[in-house]
Tab-separated table of N, CA and C and ligand atoms in Angstrom:
chain	number	residue	atom	x	y	z
A	1	MET	N	-16.289	3.882	-20.938
A	1	MET	CA	-15.025	3.986	-20.176
A	1	MET	C	-15.393	4.203	-18.891
A	2	ARG	N	-14.827	3.490	-17.945
A	2	ARG	CA	-14.753	3.782	-16.751
A	2	ARG	C	-13.954	5.009	-16.084
A	3	VAL	N	-15.041	5.886	-15.467
A	3	VAL	CA	-14.484	7.116	-14.861
A	3	VAL	C	-13.918	6.788	-13.401
A	4	LEU	N	-12.799	7.065	-13.316
A	4	LEU	CA	-12.278	7.065	-11.960
A	4	LEU	C	-12.353	8.289	-11.234
A	5	ARG	N	-12.812	8.182	-9.940
A	5	ARG	CA	-13.121	9.537	-9.163
A	5	ARG	C	-11.821	9.525	-8.566
A	6	HIS	N	-11.813	11.036	-8.021
A	6	HIS	CA	-10.724	11.472	-7.553
A	6	HIS	C	-10.381	10.704	-6.153
A	7	ARG	N	-9.082	10.616	-5.972
A	7	ARG	CA	-8.639	9.902	-4.777
A	7	ARG	C	-7.754	10.970	-3.853
A	8	ASP	N	-8.021	11.140	-2.611
A	8	ASP	CA	-7.340	11.823	-1.799
A	8	ASP	C	-5.880	11.141	-1.866
A	9	LEU	N	-5.992	9.924	-1.787
A	9	LEU	CA	-4.885	9.253	-1.622
A	9	LEU	C	-4.568	8.273	-2.733
A	10	VAL	N	-3.709	8.412	-3.509
A	10	VAL	CA	-3.368	7.442	-4.473
A	10	VAL	C	-2.451	6.416	-3.954
A	11	CYS	N	-2.767	5.160	-4.736
A	11	CYS	CA	-2.041	4.067	-4.303
A	11	CYS	C	-0.520	4.123	-3.952
A	12	GLN	N	0.227	5.355	-4.831
A	12	GLN	CA	1.631	5.238	-4.621
A	12	GLN	C	1.641	6.063	-3.038
A	13	GLN	N	0.678	6.732	-2.665
A	13	GLN	CA	1.046	7.484	-1.580
A	13	GLN	C	0.691	6.307	-0.428
A	14	VAL	N	-0.359	5.271	-0.645
A	14	VAL	CA	-0.476	4.242	0.420
A	14	VAL	C	0.720	3.168	0.588
A	15	VAL	N	1.125	3.014	-0.585
A	15	VAL	CA	2.436	2.298	-0.307
A	15	VAL	C	3.435	3.069	0.620
A	16	GLU	N	3.695	4.338	0.368
A	16	GLU	CA	4.667	4.940	1.028
A	16	GLU	C	4.041	5.098	2.777
A	17	LEU	N	2.909	5.058	2.957
A	17	LEU	CA	2.426	5.383	4.266
A	17	LEU	C	2.204	3.963	4.764
A	18	VAL	N	2.297	3.034	4.376
A	18	VAL	CA	1.801	1.507	4.960
A	18	VAL	C	2.543	1.302	6.056
A	19	THR	N	3.850	1.688	6.065
A	19	THR	CA	4.857	1.229	7.390
A	19	THR	C	4.218	2.281	8.299
A	20	ASP	N	4.052	3.429	8.316
A	20	ASP	CA	3.516	4.095	9.464
A	20	ASP	C	2.209	3.888	9.893
A	21	TYR	N	1.416	3.520	8.956
A	21	TYR	CA	-0.100	2.969	9.075
A	21	TYR	C	0.078	1.695	10.383
A	22	LEU	N	0.912	0.952	9.924
A	22	LEU	CA	1.137	-0.416	10.772
A	22	LEU	C	1.600	-0.152	11.757
A	23	GLU	N	2.511	0.799	12.077
A	23	GLU	CA	3.071	1.551	13.377
A	23	GLU	C	2.218	2.064	14.225
A	24	GLY	N	0.972	2.443	13.370
A	24	GLY	CA	0.003	3.432	14.492
A	24	GLY	C	0.547	4.933	14.263
A	25	ALA	N	1.448	5.118	13.330
A	25	ALA	CA	2.147	6.256	13.438
A	25	ALA	C	1.670	7.436	12.468
A	26	LEU	N	0.223	6.982	12.041
A	26	LEU	CA	-0.463	8.102	11.192
A	26	LEU	C	-1.174	8.895	11.904
A	27	SER	N	-1.439	10.103	11.524
A	27	SER	CA	-2.399	11.171	12.305
A	27	SER	C	-3.789	10.487	12.130
A	28	ARG	N	-4.712	10.848	12.768
A	28	ARG	CA	-6.090	10.105	12.920
A	28	ARG	C	-6.736	10.674	11.388
A	29	ALA	N	-6.556	12.009	11.154
A	29	ALA	CA	-7.028	12.142	9.620
A	29	ALA	C	-6.426	11.545	8.514
A	30	VAL	N	-4.917	11.220	8.557
A	30	VAL	CA	-4.542	10.522	7.366
A	30	VAL	C	-4.891	9.242	7.389
A	31	ARG	N	-5.191	8.605	8.902
A	31	ARG	CA	-5.375	7.169	8.780
A	31	ARG	C	-6.744	7.060	8.169
A	32	ARG	N	-7.758	7.654	8.453
A	32	ARG	CA	-9.044	7.774	7.995
A	32	ARG	C	-9.028	7.877	6.373
A	33	ARG	N	-8.210	8.647	5.723
A	33	ARG	CA	-8.021	8.677	4.388
A	33	ARG	C	-7.615	7.384	4.112
A	34	PHE	N	-6.656	6.956	4.669
A	34	PHE	CA	-5.842	5.696	4.126
A	34	PHE	C	-6.967	4.505	4.198
A	35	GLU	N	-7.714	4.403	5.158
A	35	GLU	CA	-8.330	3.205	5.347
A	35	GLU	C	-9.591	3.360	4.315
A	36	ALA	N	-9.988	4.863	4.004
A	36	ALA	CA	-11.085	4.927	3.111
A	36	ALA	C	-10.413	4.488	1.672
A	37	HIS	N	-9.473	4.697	1.520
A	37	HIS	CA	-8.780	4.204	0.123
A	37	HIS	C	-8.753	2.813	0.188
A	38	LEU	N	-8.313	2.195	1.178
A	38	LEU	CA	-8.321	0.740	1.184
A	38	LEU	C	-9.398	0.004	1.114
A	39	ALA	N	-10.729	0.615	1.517
A	39	ALA	CA	-12.016	0.105	1.282
A	39	ALA	C	-12.268	0.099	-0.015
A	40	ASP	N	-11.419	1.052	-0.843
A	40	ASP	CA	-12.101	1.329	-2.213
A	40	ASP	C	-11.082	0.560	-3.077
A	41	CYS	N	-9.910	0.042	-2.777
A	41	CYS	CA	-9.117	-0.616	-3.548
A	41	CYS	C	-8.355	-1.772	-3.386
A	42	PRO	N	-8.881	-2.765	-3.843
A	42	PRO	CA	-8.350	-4.190	-3.363
A	42	PRO	C	-6.954	-4.467	-3.695
A	43	HIS	N	-6.301	-3.546	-4.535
A	43	HIS	CA	-4.782	-3.754	-4.710
A	43	HIS	C	-4.091	-3.280	-3.498
A	44	CYS	N	-4.384	-2.437	-2.890
A	44	CYS	CA	-3.869	-1.792	-1.642
A	44	CYS	C	-4.229	-2.894	-0.404
A	45	THR	N	-5.357	-3.361	-0.369
A	45	THR	CA	-5.711	-4.156	0.667
A	45	THR	C	-4.894	-5.478	0.607
A	46	GLU	N	-4.461	-5.682	-0.651
A	46	GLU	CA	-3.723	-6.974	-0.679
A	46	GLU	C	-2.220	-6.572	-0.396
A	47	TYR	N	-1.919	-5.276	-0.847
A	47	TYR	CA	-0.452	-4.789	-0.575
A	47	TYR	C	-0.060	-4.895	1.056
A	48	LEU	N	-1.383	-4.319	1.554
A	48	LEU	CA	-1.264	-4.200	3.155
A	48	LEU	C	-1.169	-5.558	3.849
A	49	ALA	N	-2.022	-6.719	3.386
A	49	ALA	CA	-1.943	-8.053	3.707
A	49	ALA	C	-0.451	-8.729	3.653
A	50	GLN	N	0.120	-8.322	2.518
A	50	GLN	CA	1.437	-8.662	2.275
A	50	GLN	C	2.480	-8.003	3.364
A	51	MET	N	2.081	-6.941	3.602
A	51	MET	CA	3.162	-6.257	4.578
A	51	MET	C	2.887	-6.839	5.765
A	52	ARG	N	1.581	-6.925	6.269
A	52	ARG	CA	1.301	-7.903	7.483
A	52	ARG	C	1.893	-9.293	7.567
A	53	ALA	N	1.916	-9.888	6.392
A	53	ALA	CA	2.485	-11.189	6.485
A	53	ALA	C	3.987	-10.784	6.528
A	54	THR	N	4.662	-9.939	6.121
A	54	THR	CA	6.085	-9.787	6.352
A	54	THR	C	6.379	-9.459	7.708
A	55	ILE	N	5.691	-8.858	8.430
A	55	ILE	CA	5.720	-8.559	9.837
A	55	ILE	C	5.657	-9.721	10.603
A	56	SER	N	4.569	-10.686	10.170
A	56	SER	CA	4.537	-11.867	11.156
A	56	SER	C	5.630	-12.634	10.854
A	57	LEU	N	6.329	-12.717	9.816
A	57	LEU	CA	7.634	-13.554	9.529
A	57	LEU	C	8.677	-12.974	10.405
A	58	THR	N	8.922	-11.427	10.282
A	58	THR	CA	10.024	-11.059	10.807
A	58	THR	C	9.822	-10.450	12.205
A	59	GLY	N	8.617	-10.465	12.542
A	59	GLY	CA	8.299	-9.988	14.055
A	59	GLY	C	8.222	-8.371	14.242
A	60	ARG	N	8.597	-7.762	13.076
A	60	ARG	CA	8.564	-6.293	13.236
A	60	ARG	C	8.442	-5.694	11.696
A	61	LEU	N	8.195	-4.463	11.795
A	61	LEU	CA	7.969	-4.016	10.330
A	61	LEU	C	9.378	-3.196	9.943
A	62	ALA	N	10.191	-3.566	8.946
A	62	ALA	CA	11.492	-2.866	8.577
A	62	ALA	C	11.494	-3.457	7.111
A	63	PRO	N	11.014	-2.427	6.391
A	63	PRO	CA	11.088	-2.453	4.883
A	63	PRO	C	12.374	-2.508	4.515
A	64	GLU	N	13.281	-1.838	5.165
A	64	GLU	CA	14.848	-2.143	4.837
A	64	GLU	C	15.309	-3.406	4.890
A	65	ASP	N	14.679	-4.228	5.696
A	65	ASP	CA	14.909	-5.482	5.865
A	65	ASP	C	14.710	-6.470	4.593
A	66	LEU	N	13.875	-5.838	3.683
A	66	LEU	CA	13.616	-6.575	2.461
A	66	LEU	C	14.683	-6.717	1.756
A	67	THR	N	14.932	-7.781	0.934
A	67	THR	CA	15.884	-7.508	-0.241
A	67	THR	C	15.761	-6.790	-1.256
A	68	PRO	N	16.522	-6.122	-1.856
A	68	PRO	CA	16.212	-5.623	-3.109
A	68	PRO	C	15.359	-6.073	-4.175
A	69	GLN	N	15.752	-7.286	-4.141
A	69	GLN	CA	14.929	-8.110	-4.984
A	69	GLN	C	13.352	-8.176	-4.841
A	70	GLN	N	13.123	-8.300	-3.446
A	70	GLN	CA	11.669	-8.096	-2.731
A	70	GLN	C	11.048	-6.732	-2.964
A	71	GLN	N	11.885	-5.759	-2.757
A	71	GLN	CA	11.485	-4.643	-3.069
A	71	GLN	C	10.966	-4.071	-4.708
A	72	ASP	N	11.895	-4.660	-5.208
A	72	ASP	CA	11.708	-4.728	-6.872
A	72	ASP	C	10.477	-5.405	-7.041
A	73	GLU	N	10.236	-6.528	-6.467
A	73	GLU	CA	8.912	-7.375	-6.676
A	73	GLU	C	7.836	-6.522	-6.221
A	74	PHE	N	7.725	-5.881	-5.195
A	74	PHE	CA	6.669	-4.812	-4.669
A	74	PHE	C	6.264	-3.972	-5.634
A	75	VAL	N	7.548	-3.414	-6.342
A	75	VAL	CA	7.145	-2.146	-7.277
A	75	VAL	C	6.732	-2.539	-8.441
A	76	GLU	N	7.306	-3.977	-8.802
A	76	GLU	CA	6.622	-4.400	-10.044
A	76	GLU	C	5.078	-4.620	-9.892
A	77	LEU	N	4.856	-5.287	-8.779
A	77	LEU	CA	3.292	-5.786	-8.528
A	77	LEU	C	2.541	-4.538	-8.666
A	78	TYR	N	3.006	-3.651	-8.133
A	78	TYR	CA	2.154	-2.128	-8.173
A	78	TYR	C	1.918	-1.543	-9.555
A	79	ARG	N	3.191	-1.874	-10.303
A	79	ARG	CA	3.129	-1.110	-11.537
A	79	ARG	C	1.994	-2.001	-12.347
A	80	ARG	N	1.929	-3.271	-12.117
A	80	ARG	CA	1.062	-4.268	-12.908
A	80	ARG	C	-0.421	-3.950	-12.291
A	81	TRP	N	-0.436	-3.836	-11.182
A	81	TRP	CA	-1.952	-3.472	-10.614
A	81	TRP	C	-2.223	-2.201	-11.368
A	82	ARG	N	-1.520	-1.117	-11.284
A	82	ARG	CA	-1.974	0.188	-11.576
A	82	ARG	C	-2.498	0.066	-13.262
A	83	SER	N	-1.617	-0.719	-14.041
A	83	SER	CA	-1.832	-0.558	-15.305
A	83	SER	C	-3.148	-1.417	-15.659
A	84	GLU	N	-3.493	-2.360	-14.810
A	84	GLU	CA	-4.627	-3.010	-15.066
A	84	GLU	C	-5.741	-2.329	-14.495
A	85	ALA	N	-5.739	-1.389	-13.569
A	85	ALA	CA	-6.488	-0.683	-13.103
A	85	ALA	C	-7.355	0.498	-13.891
A	86	VAL	N	-6.508	0.814	-15.028
A	86	VAL	CA	-6.829	1.673	-15.816
A	86	VAL	C	-7.789	1.132	-16.906
B	101	LIG	ZN1	-4.901	1.748	-4.003
């Protein structure tokens, strides 16, 4: 059985912080933990890539611009990642 080490930032928090991260709004300490998690988590790296792609399409980061369906897809994607990671 794989033992998951403790993470300061769990994936859910990364999802919540990704907007601030991309806007450069995170404090240096939080950003460092954020990036440390990304380096260790391909799922969040992929999520970040998707958010970047969204920004490049819309020209700005505005999660509220996502349709409810898109938001549901992100949530669903995450549930799947999380379940696979266990
Ligand atoms: Zn993660």
